[in-house]
mmCIF file of C-alpha atoms in Angstrom:
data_model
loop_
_atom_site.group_PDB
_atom_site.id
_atom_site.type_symbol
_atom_site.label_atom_id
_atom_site.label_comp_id
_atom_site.label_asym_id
_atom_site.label_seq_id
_atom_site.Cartn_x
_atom_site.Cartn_y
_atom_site.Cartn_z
ATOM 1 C CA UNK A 1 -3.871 3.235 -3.881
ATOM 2 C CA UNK A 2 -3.506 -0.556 -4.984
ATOM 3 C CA UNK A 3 -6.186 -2.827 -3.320
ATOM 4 C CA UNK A 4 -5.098 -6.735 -2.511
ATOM 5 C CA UNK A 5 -7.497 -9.289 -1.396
ATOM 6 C CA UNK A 6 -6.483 -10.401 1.977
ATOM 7 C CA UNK A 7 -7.962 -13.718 3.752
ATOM 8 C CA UNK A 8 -7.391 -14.350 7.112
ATOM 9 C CA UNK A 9 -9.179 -16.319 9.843
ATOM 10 C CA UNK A 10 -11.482 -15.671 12.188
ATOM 11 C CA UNK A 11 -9.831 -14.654 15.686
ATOM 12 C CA UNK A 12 -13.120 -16.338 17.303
ATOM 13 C CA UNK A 13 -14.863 -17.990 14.340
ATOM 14 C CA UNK A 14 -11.600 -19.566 12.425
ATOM 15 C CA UNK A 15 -13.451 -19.009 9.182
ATOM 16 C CA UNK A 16 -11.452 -17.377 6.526
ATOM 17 C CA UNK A 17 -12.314 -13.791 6.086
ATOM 18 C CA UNK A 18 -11.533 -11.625 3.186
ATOM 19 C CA UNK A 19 -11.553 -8.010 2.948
ATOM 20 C CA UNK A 20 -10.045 -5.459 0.385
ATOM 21 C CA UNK A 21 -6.989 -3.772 1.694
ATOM 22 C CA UNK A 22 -4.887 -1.089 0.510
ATOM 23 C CA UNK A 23 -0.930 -1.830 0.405
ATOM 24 C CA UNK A 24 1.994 -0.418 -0.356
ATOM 25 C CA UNK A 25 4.662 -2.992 -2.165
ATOM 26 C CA UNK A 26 8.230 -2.383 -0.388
ATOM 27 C CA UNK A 27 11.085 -4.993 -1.399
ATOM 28 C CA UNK A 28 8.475 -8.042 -2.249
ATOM 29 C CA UNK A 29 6.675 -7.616 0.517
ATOM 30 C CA UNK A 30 3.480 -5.874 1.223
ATOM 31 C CA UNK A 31 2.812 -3.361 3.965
ATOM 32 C CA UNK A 32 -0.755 -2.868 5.094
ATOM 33 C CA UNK A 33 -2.072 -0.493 7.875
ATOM 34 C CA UNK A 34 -5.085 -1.053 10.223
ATOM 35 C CA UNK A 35 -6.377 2.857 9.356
ATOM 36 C CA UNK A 36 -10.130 2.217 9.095
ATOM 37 C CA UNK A 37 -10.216 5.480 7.382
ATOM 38 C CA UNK A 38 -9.769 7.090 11.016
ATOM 39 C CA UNK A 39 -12.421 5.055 12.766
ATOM 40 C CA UNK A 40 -11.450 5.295 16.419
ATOM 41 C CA UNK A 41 -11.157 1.046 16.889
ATOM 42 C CA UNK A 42 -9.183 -0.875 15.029
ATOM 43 C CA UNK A 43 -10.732 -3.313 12.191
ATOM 44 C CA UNK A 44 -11.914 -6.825 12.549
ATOM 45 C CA UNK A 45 -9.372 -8.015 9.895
ATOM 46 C CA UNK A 46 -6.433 -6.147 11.502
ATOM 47 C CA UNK A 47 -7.679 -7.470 15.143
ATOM 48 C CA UNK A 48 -7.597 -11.260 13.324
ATOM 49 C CA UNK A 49 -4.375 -10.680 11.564
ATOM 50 C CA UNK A 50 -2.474 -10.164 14.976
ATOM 51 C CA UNK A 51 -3.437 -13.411 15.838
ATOM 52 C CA UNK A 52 -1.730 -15.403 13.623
ATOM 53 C CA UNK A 53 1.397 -15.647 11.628
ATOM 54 C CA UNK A 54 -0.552 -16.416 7.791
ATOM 55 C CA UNK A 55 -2.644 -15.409 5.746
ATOM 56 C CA UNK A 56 -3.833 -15.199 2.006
ATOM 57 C CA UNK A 57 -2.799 -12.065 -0.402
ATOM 58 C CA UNK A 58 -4.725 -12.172 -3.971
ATOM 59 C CA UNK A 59 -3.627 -9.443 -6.082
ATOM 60 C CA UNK A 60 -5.355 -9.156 -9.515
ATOM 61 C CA UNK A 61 -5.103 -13.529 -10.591
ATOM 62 C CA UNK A 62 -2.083 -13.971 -8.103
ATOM 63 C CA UNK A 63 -2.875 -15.818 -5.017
ATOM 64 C CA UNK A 64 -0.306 -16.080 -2.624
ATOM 65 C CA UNK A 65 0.165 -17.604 0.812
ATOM 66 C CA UNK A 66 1.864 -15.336 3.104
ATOM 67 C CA UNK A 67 3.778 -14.835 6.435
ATOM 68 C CA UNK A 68 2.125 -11.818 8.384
ATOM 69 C CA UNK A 69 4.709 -9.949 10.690
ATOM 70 C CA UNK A 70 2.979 -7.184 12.873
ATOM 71 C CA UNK A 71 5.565 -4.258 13.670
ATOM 72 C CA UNK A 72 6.055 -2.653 16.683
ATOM 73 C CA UNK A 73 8.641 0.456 17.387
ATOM 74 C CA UNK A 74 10.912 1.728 15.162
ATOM 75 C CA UNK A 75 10.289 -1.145 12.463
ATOM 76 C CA UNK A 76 6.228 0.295 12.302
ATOM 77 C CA UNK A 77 7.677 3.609 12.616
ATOM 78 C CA UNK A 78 10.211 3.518 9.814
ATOM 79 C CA UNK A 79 6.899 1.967 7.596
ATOM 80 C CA UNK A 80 4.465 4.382 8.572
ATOM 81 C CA UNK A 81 6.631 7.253 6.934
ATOM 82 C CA UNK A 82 6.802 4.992 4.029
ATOM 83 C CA UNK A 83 3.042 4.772 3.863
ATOM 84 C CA UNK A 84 3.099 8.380 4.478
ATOM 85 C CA UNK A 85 5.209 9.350 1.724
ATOM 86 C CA UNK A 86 3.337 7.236 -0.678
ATOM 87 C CA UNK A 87 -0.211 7.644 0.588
ATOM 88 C CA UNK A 88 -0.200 11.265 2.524
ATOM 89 C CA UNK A 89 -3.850 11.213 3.255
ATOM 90 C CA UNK A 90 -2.894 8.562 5.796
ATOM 91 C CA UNK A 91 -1.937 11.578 8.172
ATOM 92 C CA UNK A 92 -5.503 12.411 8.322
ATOM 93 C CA UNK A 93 -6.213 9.228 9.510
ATOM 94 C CA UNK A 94 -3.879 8.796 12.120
ATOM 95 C CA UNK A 95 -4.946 12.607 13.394
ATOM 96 C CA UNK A 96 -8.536 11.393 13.228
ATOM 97 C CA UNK A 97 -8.518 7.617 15.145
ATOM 98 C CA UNK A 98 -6.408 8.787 18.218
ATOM 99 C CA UNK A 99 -5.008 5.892 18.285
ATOM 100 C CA UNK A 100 -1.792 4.359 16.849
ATOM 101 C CA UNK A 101 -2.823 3.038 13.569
ATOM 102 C CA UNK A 102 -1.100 -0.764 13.646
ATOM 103 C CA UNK A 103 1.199 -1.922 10.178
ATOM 104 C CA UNK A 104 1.537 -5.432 9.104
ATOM 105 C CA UNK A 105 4.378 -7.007 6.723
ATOM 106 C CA UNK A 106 2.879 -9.704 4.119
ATOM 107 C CA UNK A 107 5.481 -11.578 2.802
ATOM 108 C CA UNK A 108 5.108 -14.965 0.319
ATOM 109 C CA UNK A 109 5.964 -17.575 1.730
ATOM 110 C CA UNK A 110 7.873 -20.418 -0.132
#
């Protein structure tokens, strides 16, 4: 699985906080999913990214600013099969957290 870079801020702290994130590419954009590997809560970075509408994606020397849509429904529905399809240990996850495992959008902005 391809790793980006993602900075976001800090719900609480606004300091920019960067983690390694898996992602799937789909039409220029990239689709992330708040798994944690199963962990029953959801990660920090996930928890920060549904607070705001940017962040930053670095993938390999490309740094990009990018608009951060959080799905809901059918739209996170239709994604997660694409994450399952590409990724199928992802199904483990989602059996193991008991919990809805969120999926963001990244899209570049400008």
């Amino acid at each position: 699985m391809p790793i980006l870079l993602l900075t976001v801020r800090g719900r609480r702290t606004d300091k920019p906080r960067t983690t390694p994130v898996g992602f799937l590419n789909q039409d220029g954009a990239w689709i992330v999913a708040g798994s944690a590997g199963g962990m029953r809560d959801e990660p920090q970075w996930f928890q920060n990214l549904r607070k705001t509408d940017q962040a930053i994606a670095e993938i390999g020397n490309v740094r990009r600013d990018v608009a951060v849509t959080v799905t809901k429904g059918a739209q996170r529905d239709a994604l997660w099969q694409l994450l399952l399809t590409a990724y199928p240990f992802f199904a483990g996850y989602q059996t193991k957290a008991a919990r809805e495992i969120p999926v963001a959008i990244l899209e570049a902005r400008g």
